[in-house]
C-alpha positions as protocol buffer text, in pm:
chain_id: "A"
residue {
  index: 1
  type: UNK
  ca { x: 7890 y: 9339 z: 7389 }
}
residue {
  index: 2
  type: UNK
  ca { x: 8099 y: 9470 z: 7101 }
}
residue {
  index: 3
  type: UNK
  ca { x: 8066 y: 9134 z: 6923 }
}
residue {
  index: 4
  type: UNK
  ca { x: 7687 y: 9136 z: 6964 }
}
residue {
  index: 5
  type: UNK
  ca { x: 7664 y: 9490 z: 6837 }
}
residue {
  index: 6
  type: UNK
  ca { x: 7878 y: 9404 z: 6537 }
}
residue {
  index: 7
  type: UNK
  ca { x: 7665 y: 9101 z: 6458 }
}
residue {
  index: 8
  type: UNK
  ca { x: 7350 y: 9308 z: 6480 }
}
residue {
  index: 9
  type: UNK
  ca { x: 7496 y: 9568 z: 6245 }
}
residue {
  index: 10
  type: UNK
  ca { x: 7605 y: 9301 z: 5999 }
}
residue {
  index: 11
  type: UNK
  ca { x: 7277 y: 9112 z: 6000 }
}
residue {
  index: 12
  type: UNK
  ca { x: 7057 y: 9343 z: 5796 }
}
residue {
  index: 13
  type: UNK
  ca { x: 6942 y: 9147 z: 5490 }
}
residue {
  index: 14
  type: UNK
  ca { x: 7179 y: 8872 z: 5614 }
}
residue {
  index: 15
  type: UNK
  ca { x: 7481 y: 9055 z: 5466 }
}
residue {
  index: 16
  type: UNK
  ca { x: 7782 y: 9205 z: 5634 }
}
residue {
  index: 17
  type: UNK
  ca { x: 7843 y: 9560 z: 5517 }
}
residue {
  index: 18
  type: UNK
  ca { x: 8102 y: 9575 z: 5242 }
}
residue {
  index: 19
  type: UNK
  ca { x: 8439 y: 9715 z: 5340 }
}
residue {
  index: 20
  type: UNK
  ca { x: 8479 y: 10081 z: 5246 }
}
residue {
  index: 21
  type: UNK
  ca { x: 8646 y: 10125 z: 4911 }
}
residue {
  index: 22
  type: UNK
  ca { x: 8944 y: 10305 z: 5064 }
}
residue {
  index: 23
  type: UNK
  ca { x: 9008 y: 10013 z: 5301 }
}
residue {
  index: 24
  type: UNK
  ca { x: 9020 y: 9751 z: 5026 }
}
residue {
  index: 25
  type: UNK
  ca { x: 9356 y: 9657 z: 4884 }
}
residue {
  index: 26
  type: UNK
  ca { x: 9332 y: 9599 z: 4513 }
}
residue {
  index: 27
  type: UNK
  ca { x: 9482 y: 9277 z: 4378 }
}
residue {
  index: 28
  type: UNK
  ca { x: 9847 y: 9288 z: 4276 }
}
residue {
  index: 29
  type: UNK
  ca { x: 9925 y: 9202 z: 3917 }
}
residue {
  index: 30
  type: UNK
  ca { x: 10222 y: 8976 z: 3999 }
}
residue {
  index: 31
  type: UNK
  ca { x: 10036 y: 8644 z: 4021 }
}
residue {
  index: 32
  type: UNK
  ca { x: 9879 y: 8702 z: 3680 }
}
residue {
  index: 33
  type: UNK
  ca { x: 10209 y: 8840 z: 3547 }
}
residue {
  index: 34
  type: UNK
  ca { x: 10388 y: 8520 z: 3649 }
}
residue {
  index: 35
  type: UNK
  ca { x: 10126 y: 8313 z: 3469 }
}
residue {
  index: 36
  type: UNK
  ca { x: 10158 y: 8529 z: 3156 }
}
residue {
  index: 37
  type: UNK
  ca { x: 10537 y: 8495 z: 3153 }
}
residue {
  index: 38
  type: UNK
  ca { x: 10514 y: 8116 z: 3188 }
}
residue {
  index: 39
  type: UNK
  ca { x: 10251 y: 8096 z: 2912 }
}
residue {
  index: 40
  type: UNK
  ca { x: 10454 y: 8320 z: 2678 }
}
residue {
  index: 41
  type: UNK
  ca { x: 10772 y: 8123 z: 2741 }
}
residue {
  index: 42
  type: UNK
  ca { x: 10601 y: 7791 z: 2674 }
}
residue {
  index: 43
  type: UNK
  ca { x: 10444 y: 7931 z: 2355 }
}
residue {
  index: 44
  type: UNK
  ca { x: 10778 y: 8061 z: 2231 }
}
residue {
  index: 45
  type: UNK
  ca { x: 10960 y: 7733 z: 2308 }
}
residue {
  index: 46
  type: UNK
  ca { x: 10720 y: 7500 z: 2125 }
}
residue {
  index: 47
  type: UNK
  ca { x: 10921 y: 7317 z: 1855 }
}
residue {
  index: 48
  type: UNK
  ca { x: 10657 y: 7330 z: 1583 }
}
residue {
  index: 49
  type: UNK
  ca { x: 10782 y: 7502 z: 1260 }
}
residue {
  index: 50
  type: UNK
  ca { x: 10432 y: 7501 z: 1109 }
}
residue {
  index: 51
  type: UNK
  ca { x: 10304 y: 7743 z: 1375 }
}
residue {
  index: 52
  type: UNK
  ca { x: 10618 y: 7953 z: 1418 }
}
residue {
  index: 53
  type: UNK
  ca { x: 10488 y: 8251 z: 1219 }
}
residue {
  index: 54
  type: UNK
  ca { x: 10150 y: 8256 z: 1391 }
}
residue {
  index: 55
  type: UNK
  ca { x: 10306 y: 8221 z: 1735 }
}
residue {
  index: 56
  type: UNK
  ca { x: 10558 y: 8498 z: 1664 }
}
residue {
  index: 57
  type: UNK
  ca { x: 10289 y: 8738 z: 1542 }
}
residue {
  index: 58
  type: UNK
  ca { x: 10074 y: 8652 z: 1844 }
}
residue {
  index: 59
  type: UNK
  ca { x: 10357 y: 8704 z: 2093 }
}
residue {
  index: 60
  type: UNK
  ca { x: 10445 y: 9041 z: 1937 }
}
residue {
  index: 61
  type: UNK
  ca { x: 10081 y: 9147 z: 1960 }
}
residue {
  index: 62
  type: UNK
  ca { x: 10065 y: 9035 z: 2323 }
}
residue {
  index: 63
  type: UNK
  ca { x: 10382 y: 9229 z: 2408 }
}
residue {
  index: 64
  type: UNK
  ca { x: 10243 y: 9542 z: 2241 }
}
residue {
  index: 65
  type: UNK
  ca { x: 9915 y: 9514 z: 2435 }
}
residue {
  index: 66
  type: UNK
  ca { x: 10090 y: 9443 z: 2765 }
}
residue {
  index: 67
  type: UNK
  ca { x: 10285 y: 9771 z: 2771 }
}
residue {
  index: 68
  type: UNK
  ca { x: 9989 y: 10011 z: 2821 }
}
residue {
  index: 69
  type: UNK
  ca { x: 9828 y: 9770 z: 3069 }
}
residue {
  index: 70
  type: UNK
  ca { x: 10142 y: 9778 z: 3281 }
}
residue {
  index: 71
  type: UNK
  ca { x: 10170 y: 10155 z: 3251 }
}
residue {
  index: 72
  type: UNK
  ca { x: 9819 y: 10218 z: 3384 }
}
residue {
  index: 73
  type: UNK
  ca { x: 9857 y: 9961 z: 3667 }
}
residue {
  index: 74
  type: UNK
  ca { x: 10226 y: 9890 z: 3731 }
}
residue {
  index: 75
  type: UNK
  ca { x: 10175 y: 9716 z: 4065 }
}
residue {
  index: 76
  type: UNK
  ca { x: 9820 y: 9702 z: 4202 }
}
residue {
  index: 77
  type: UNK
  ca { x: 9514 y: 9677 z: 3979 }
}
residue {
  index: 78
  type: UNK
  ca { x: 9331 y: 9984 z: 4103 }
}
residue {
  index: 79
  type: UNK
  ca { x: 9280 y: 10198 z: 3790 }
}
residue {
  index: 80
  type: UNK
  ca { x: 9069 y: 10122 z: 3487 }
}
residue {
  index: 81
  type: UNK
  ca { x: 8938 y: 10304 z: 3180 }
}
residue {
  index: 82
  type: UNK
  ca { x: 8706 y: 10183 z: 2908 }
}
residue {
  index: 83
  type: UNK
  ca { x: 8997 y: 10123 z: 2670 }
}
residue {
  index: 84
  type: UNK
  ca { x: 9211 y: 9947 z: 2930 }
}
residue {
  index: 85
  type: UNK
  ca { x: 8923 y: 9714 z: 3016 }
}
residue {
  index: 86
  type: UNK
  ca { x: 8872 y: 9627 z: 2648 }
}
residue {
  index: 87
  type: UNK
  ca { x: 9247 y: 9583 z: 2599 }
}
residue {
  index: 88
  type: UNK
  ca { x: 9280 y: 9351 z: 2899 }
}
residue {
  index: 89
  type: UNK
  ca { x: 9004 y: 9124 z: 2766 }
}
residue {
  index: 90
  type: UNK
  ca { x: 9159 y: 9134 z: 2417 }
}
residue {
  index: 91
  type: UNK
  ca { x: 9497 y: 9037 z: 2565 }
}
residue {
  index: 92
  type: UNK
  ca { x: 9356 y: 8728 z: 2735 }
}
residue {
  index: 93
  type: UNK
  ca { x: 9155 y: 8637 z: 2424 }
}
residue {
  index: 94
  type: UNK
  ca { x: 9460 y: 8663 z: 2197 }
}
residue {
  index: 95
  type: UNK
  ca { x: 9658 y: 8440 z: 2431 }
}
residue {
  index: 96
  type: UNK
  ca { x: 9379 y: 8181 z: 2417 }
}
residue {
  index: 97
  type: UNK
  ca { x: 9357 y: 8200 z: 2036 }
}
residue {
  index: 98
  type: UNK
  ca { x: 9734 y: 8177 z: 1983 }
}
residue {
  index: 99
  type: UNK
  ca { x: 9747 y: 7869 z: 2201 }
}
residue {
  index: 100
  type: UNK
  ca { x: 9447 y: 7714 z: 2026 }
}
residue {
  index: 101
  type: UNK
  ca { x: 9652 y: 7737 z: 1705 }
}
residue {
  index: 102
  type: UNK
  ca { x: 9918 y: 7529 z: 1875 }
}
residue {
  index: 103
  type: UNK
  ca { x: 9658 y: 7286 z: 2011 }
}
residue {
  index: 104
  type: UNK
  ca { x: 9516 y: 7223 z: 1663 }
}
residue {
  index: 105
  type: UNK
  ca { x: 9863 y: 7166 z: 1518 }
}
residue {
  index: 106
  type: UNK
  ca { x: 9959 y: 6923 z: 1795 }
}
residue {
  index: 107
  type: UNK
  ca { x: 9634 y: 6730 z: 1748 }
}
residue {
  index: 108
  type: UNK
  ca { x: 9698 y: 6700 z: 1374 }
}
residue {
  index: 109
  type: UNK
  ca { x: 10051 y: 6571 z: 1439 }
}
residue {
  index: 110
  type: UNK
  ca { x: 9931 y: 6328 z: 1702 }
}
residue {
  index: 111
  type: UNK
  ca { x: 9670 y: 6189 z: 1463 }
}
residue {
  index: 112
  type: UNK
  ca { x: 9888 y: 6152 z: 1152 }
}
residue {
  index: 113
  type: UNK
  ca { x: 10184 y: 6013 z: 1348 }
}
residue {
  index: 114
  type: UNK
  ca { x: 10438 y: 6173 z: 1115 }
}
residue {
  index: 115
  type: UNK
  ca { x: 10637 y: 6369 z: 1372 }
}
residue {
  index: 116
  type: UNK
  ca { x: 10885 y: 6246 z: 1631 }
}
residue {
  index: 117
  type: UNK
  ca { x: 10692 y: 6110 z: 1928 }
}
residue {
  index: 118
  type: UNK
  ca { x: 10894 y: 6277 z: 2202 }
}
residue {
  index: 119
  type: UNK
  ca { x: 10879 y: 6617 z: 2030 }
}
residue {
  index: 120
  type: UNK
  ca { x: 10503 y: 6600 z: 1982 }
}
residue {
  index: 121
  type: UNK
  ca { x: 10443 y: 6487 z: 2339 }
}
residue {
  index: 122
  type: UNK
  ca { x: 10656 y: 6774 z: 2470 }
}
residue {
  index: 123
  type: UNK
  ca { x: 10464 y: 7022 z: 2254 }
}
residue {
  index: 124
  type: UNK
  ca { x: 10136 y: 6873 z: 2378 }
}
residue {
  index: 125
  type: UNK
  ca { x: 10244 y: 6930 z: 2737 }
}
residue {
  index: 126
  type: UNK
  ca { x: 10341 y: 7288 z: 2661 }
}
residue {
  index: 127
  type: UNK
  ca { x: 10014 y: 7380 z: 2493 }
}
residue {
  index: 128
  type: UNK
  ca { x: 9815 y: 7199 z: 2765 }
}
residue {
  index: 129
  type: UNK
  ca { x: 9975 y: 7404 z: 3044 }
}
residue {
  index: 130
  type: UNK
  ca { x: 9940 y: 7723 z: 2841 }
}
residue {
  index: 131
  type: UNK
  ca { x: 9574 y: 7639 z: 2784 }
}
residue {
  index: 132
  type: UNK
  ca { x: 9516 y: 7626 z: 3159 }
}
residue {
  index: 133
  type: UNK
  ca { x: 9687 y: 7962 z: 3215 }
}
residue {
  index: 134
  type: UNK
  ca { x: 9522 y: 8133 z: 2917 }
}
residue {
  index: 135
  type: UNK
  ca { x: 9167 y: 8035 z: 3009 }
}
residue {
  index: 136
  type: UNK
  ca { x: 9234 y: 8114 z: 3376 }
}
residue {
  index: 137
  type: UNK
  ca { x: 9345 y: 8462 z: 3270 }
}
residue {
  index: 138
  type: UNK
  ca { x: 9034 y: 8507 z: 3055 }
}
residue {
  index: 139
  type: UNK
  ca { x: 8802 y: 8400 z: 3338 }
}
residue {
  index: 140
  type: UNK
  ca { x: 8989 y: 8640 z: 3570 }
}
residue {
  index: 141
  type: UNK
  ca { x: 8934 y: 8928 z: 3330 }
}
residue {
  index: 142
  type: UNK
  ca { x: 8565 y: 8858 z: 3265 }
}
residue {
  index: 143
  type: UNK
  ca { x: 8413 y: 8771 z: 3604 }
}
residue {
  index: 144
  type: UNK
  ca { x: 8233 y: 9050 z: 3793 }
}
residue {
  index: 145
  type: UNK
  ca { x: 8382 y: 9326 z: 3580 }
}
residue {
  index: 146
  type: UNK
  ca { x: 8744 y: 9211 z: 3603 }
}
residue {
  index: 147
  type: UNK
  ca { x: 9015 y: 9240 z: 3870 }
}
residue {
  index: 148
  type: UNK
  ca { x: 9001 y: 9621 z: 3899 }
}
residue {
  index: 149
  type: UNK
  ca { x: 8625 y: 9622 z: 3965 }
}
residue {
  index: 150
  type: UNK
  ca { x: 8649 y: 9331 z: 4211 }
}
residue {
  index: 151
  type: UNK
  ca { x: 8930 y: 9503 z: 4400 }
}
residue {
  index: 152
  type: UNK
  ca { x: 8792 y: 9856 z: 4422 }
}
residue {
  index: 153
  type: UNK
  ca { x: 8412 y: 9867 z: 4390 }
}
residue {
  index: 154
  type: UNK
  ca { x: 8166 y: 9811 z: 4675 }
}
residue {
  index: 155
  type: UNK
  ca { x: 7989 y: 9479 z: 4640 }
}
residue {
  index: 156
  type: UNK
  ca { x: 7660 y: 9647 z: 4550 }
}
residue {
  index: 157
  type: UNK
  ca { x: 7824 y: 9803 z: 4243 }
}
residue {
  index: 158
  type: UNK
  ca { x: 7987 y: 9486 z: 4104 }
}
residue {
  index: 159
  type: UNK
  ca { x: 7864 y: 9365 z: 3761 }
}
residue {
  index: 160
  type: UNK
  ca { x: 7697 y: 9026 z: 3720 }
}
residue {
  index: 161
  type: UNK
  ca { x: 7906 y: 8728 z: 3825 }
}
residue {
  index: 162
  type: UNK
  ca { x: 8026 y: 8468 z: 3575 }
}
residue {
  index: 163
  type: UNK
  ca { x: 8111 y: 8219 z: 3851 }
}
residue {
  index: 164
  type: UNK
  ca { x: 7962 y: 8121 z: 4186 }
}
residue {
  index: 165
  type: UNK
  ca { x: 8242 y: 8022 z: 4423 }
}
residue {
  index: 166
  type: UNK
  ca { x: 8197 y: 7820 z: 4745 }
}
residue {
  index: 167
  type: UNK
  ca { x: 8268 y: 8135 z: 4949 }
}
residue {
  index: 168
  type: UNK
  ca { x: 7956 y: 8294 z: 4798 }
}
residue {
  index: 169
  type: UNK
  ca { x: 7736 y: 8042 z: 4985 }
}
residue {
  index: 170
  type: UNK
  ca { x: 7918 y: 8002 z: 5317 }
}
residue {
  index: 171
  type: UNK
  ca { x: 7770 y: 8287 z: 5520 }
}
residue {
  index: 172
  type: UNK
  ca { x: 7571 y: 8037 z: 5731 }
}
residue {
  index: 173
  type: UNK
  ca { x: 7854 y: 7786 z: 5778 }
}
residue {
  index: 174
  type: UNK
  ca { x: 8066 y: 7740 z: 6090 }
}
residue {
  index: 175
  type: UNK
  ca { x: 8206 y: 8065 z: 6229 }
}
residue {
  index: 176
  type: UNK
  ca { x: 8562 y: 8010 z: 6111 }
}
residue {
  index: 177
  type: UNK
  ca { x: 8435 y: 7924 z: 5763 }
}
residue {
  index: 178
  type: UNK
  ca { x: 8173 y: 8199 z: 5743 }
}
residue {
  index: 179
  type: UNK
  ca { x: 8432 y: 8459 z: 5847 }
}
residue {
  index: 180
  type: UNK
  ca { x: 8597 y: 8419 z: 5506 }
}
residue {
  index: 181
  type: UNK
  ca { x: 8276 y: 8417 z: 5303 }
}
residue {
  index: 182
  type: UNK
  ca { x: 8168 y: 8675 z: 5049 }
}
residue {
  index: 183
  type: UNK
  ca { x: 7886 y: 8818 z: 5260 }
}
residue {
  index: 184
  type: UNK
  ca { x: 8056 y: 8823 z: 5600 }
}
residue {
  index: 185
  type: UNK
  ca { x: 8422 y: 8869 z: 5506 }
}
residue {
  index: 186
  type: UNK
  ca { x: 8375 y: 9051 z: 5173 }
}
residue {
  index: 187
  type: UNK
  ca { x: 8581 y: 8777 z: 5005 }
}
residue {
  index: 188
  type: UNK
  ca { x: 8649 y: 8825 z: 4634 }
}
residue {
  index: 189
  type: UNK
  ca { x: 8826 y: 8585 z: 4398 }
}
residue {
  index: 190
  type: UNK
  ca { x: 9179 y: 8650 z: 4270 }
}
residue {
  index: 191
  type: UNK
  ca { x: 9389 y: 8513 z: 3986 }
}
residue {
  index: 192
  type: UNK
  ca { x: 9482 y: 8191 z: 4170 }
}
residue {
  index: 193
  type: UNK
  ca { x: 9112 y: 8110 z: 4216 }
}
residue {
  index: 194
  type: UNK
  ca { x: 9048 y: 8137 z: 3842 }
}
residue {
  index: 195
  type: UNK
  ca { x: 9365 y: 7943 z: 3762 }
}
residue {
  index: 196
  type: UNK
  ca { x: 9235 y: 7662 z: 3984 }
}
residue {
  index: 197
  type: UNK
  ca { x: 8896 y: 7673 z: 3808 }
}
residue {
  index: 198
  type: UNK
  ca { x: 9075 y: 7648 z: 3473 }
}
residue {
  index: 199
  type: UNK
  ca { x: 9297 y: 7360 z: 3589 }
}
residue {
  index: 200
  type: UNK
  ca { x: 9013 y: 7152 z: 3730 }
}
residue {
  index: 201
  type: UNK
  ca { x: 8795 y: 7218 z: 3424 }
}
residue {
  index: 202
  type: UNK
  ca { x: 9075 y: 7094 z: 3198 }
}
residue {
  index: 203
  type: UNK
  ca { x: 9143 y: 6783 z: 3408 }
}
residue {
  index: 204
  type: UNK
  ca { x: 8790 y: 6688 z: 3514 }
}
residue {
  index: 205
  type: UNK
  ca { x: 8622 y: 6819 z: 3194 }
}
residue {
  index: 206
  type: UNK
  ca { x: 8355 y: 6979 z: 3417 }
}
residue {
  index: 207
  type: UNK
  ca { x: 8328 y: 7245 z: 3689 }
}
residue {
  index: 208
  type: UNK
  ca { x: 8428 y: 7128 z: 4035 }
}
residue {
  index: 209
  type: UNK
  ca { x: 8384 y: 7393 z: 4304 }
}
residue {
  index: 210
  type: UNK
  ca { x: 8304 y: 7711 z: 4104 }
}
residue {
  index: 211
  type: UNK
  ca { x: 7991 y: 7691 z: 3892 }
}
residue {
  index: 212
  type: UNK
  ca { x: 7950 y: 7888 z: 3567 }
}
residue {
  index: 213
  type: UNK
  ca { x: 7647 y: 8117 z: 3573 }
}
residue {
  index: 214
  type: UNK
  ca { x: 7640 y: 8295 z: 3238 }
}
residue {
  index: 215
  type: UNK
  ca { x: 7607 y: 8153 z: 2887 }
}
residue {
  index: 216
  type: UNK
  ca { x: 7940 y: 8297 z: 2772 }
}
residue {
  index: 217
  type: UNK
  ca { x: 8117 y: 8131 z: 3064 }
}
residue {
  index: 218
  type: UNK
  ca { x: 7956 y: 7794 z: 2992 }
}
residue {
  index: 219
  type: UNK
  ca { x: 8060 y: 7819 z: 2626 }
}
residue {
  index: 220
  type: UNK
  ca { x: 8419 y: 7907 z: 2718 }
}
residue {
  index: 221
  type: UNK
  ca { x: 8441 y: 7624 z: 2969 }
}
residue {
  index: 222
  type: UNK
  ca { x: 8294 y: 7384 z: 2712 }
}
residue {
  index: 223
  type: UNK
  ca { x: 8560 y: 7478 z: 2457 }
}
residue {
  index: 224
  type: UNK
  ca { x: 8834 y: 7442 z: 2717 }
}
residue {
  index: 225
  type: UNK
  ca { x: 8706 y: 7107 z: 2844 }
}
residue {
  index: 226
  type: UNK
  ca { x: 8668 y: 6968 z: 2492 }
}
residue {
  index: 227
  type: UNK
  ca { x: 9017 y: 7083 z: 2399 }
}
residue {
  index: 228
  type: UNK
  ca { x: 9166 y: 6928 z: 2710 }
}
residue {
  index: 229
  type: UNK
  ca { x: 8977 y: 6602 z: 2661 }
}
residue {
  index: 230
  type: UNK
  ca { x: 9084 y: 6557 z: 2298 }
}
residue {
  index: 231
  type: UNK
  ca { x: 9442 y: 6655 z: 2371 }
}
residue {
  index: 232
  type: UNK
  ca { x: 9480 y: 6425 z: 2671 }
}
residue {
  index: 233
  type: UNK
  ca { x: 9310 y: 6133 z: 2494 }
}
residue {
  index: 234
  type: UNK
  ca { x: 9541 y: 6162 z: 2194 }
}
residue {
  index: 235
  type: UNK
  ca { x: 9850 y: 6211 z: 2410 }
}
residue {
  index: 236
  type: UNK
  ca { x: 9771 y: 5899 z: 2612 }
}
residue {
  index: 237
  type: UNK
  ca { x: 9707 y: 5704 z: 2292 }
}
residue {
  index: 238
  type: UNK
  ca { x: 10034 y: 5820 z: 2137 }
}
residue {
  index: 239
  type: UNK
  ca { x: 10228 y: 5750 z: 2456 }
}
residue {
  index: 240
  type: UNK
  ca { x: 10093 y: 5394 z: 2461 }
}
residue {
  index: 241
  type: UNK
  ca { x: 10203 y: 5345 z: 2101 }
}
residue {
  index: 242
  type: UNK
  ca { x: 10551 y: 5477 z: 2178 }
}
residue {
  index: 243
  type: UNK
  ca { x: 10590 y: 5251 z: 2483 }
}
residue {
  index: 244
  type: UNK
  ca { x: 10444 y: 4945 z: 2312 }
}
């Protein structure tokens, strides 16, 4: 009887009622923090003298922007102001731009063939991994108002989505699948979900499970896919030349 009553309550408009705000647990920042640390370390360790100044300036700027973001949300992402929202997006954008500088430099070195092969291939691997993390972080910050909004607001108050995930369409699937859907289980994406979107977009050069919905998202994914395609094509070509 309790199950039937619950189903009847949850069936208005086909949506389960969103969990009360006070019962939601906002996303922790540690998954994203780990990604940022890895990306920063890879950026700092790239052995490319031509980009050293740009990378140093970028890393200093990122460190300066990270401090207030950690102060306002040291553990869980449950507080947001207008300036912190803008700063979070700027942080992810700067990380993307700093890495794009490294990508361009690696591509130039792969094309002209002047640098040591092993060094260039190592740098290519570093900027490729950083590219995945940086774009994943940017998607995480942009979609549905960012991690704070996704973790604290009722679903009816969320801004427009940038991505449609499989969970957004699984309310009518098998019970054990539907239980974790957006409408029935109030599922919301976290950093790992966006990191996976970024990884598959870089490797497959197209969306796999999550589909971009907004023009800005399609443009960002196009830039990322094109960067990954050119970088991987040149790396494979250079590796063949080295092994030949």
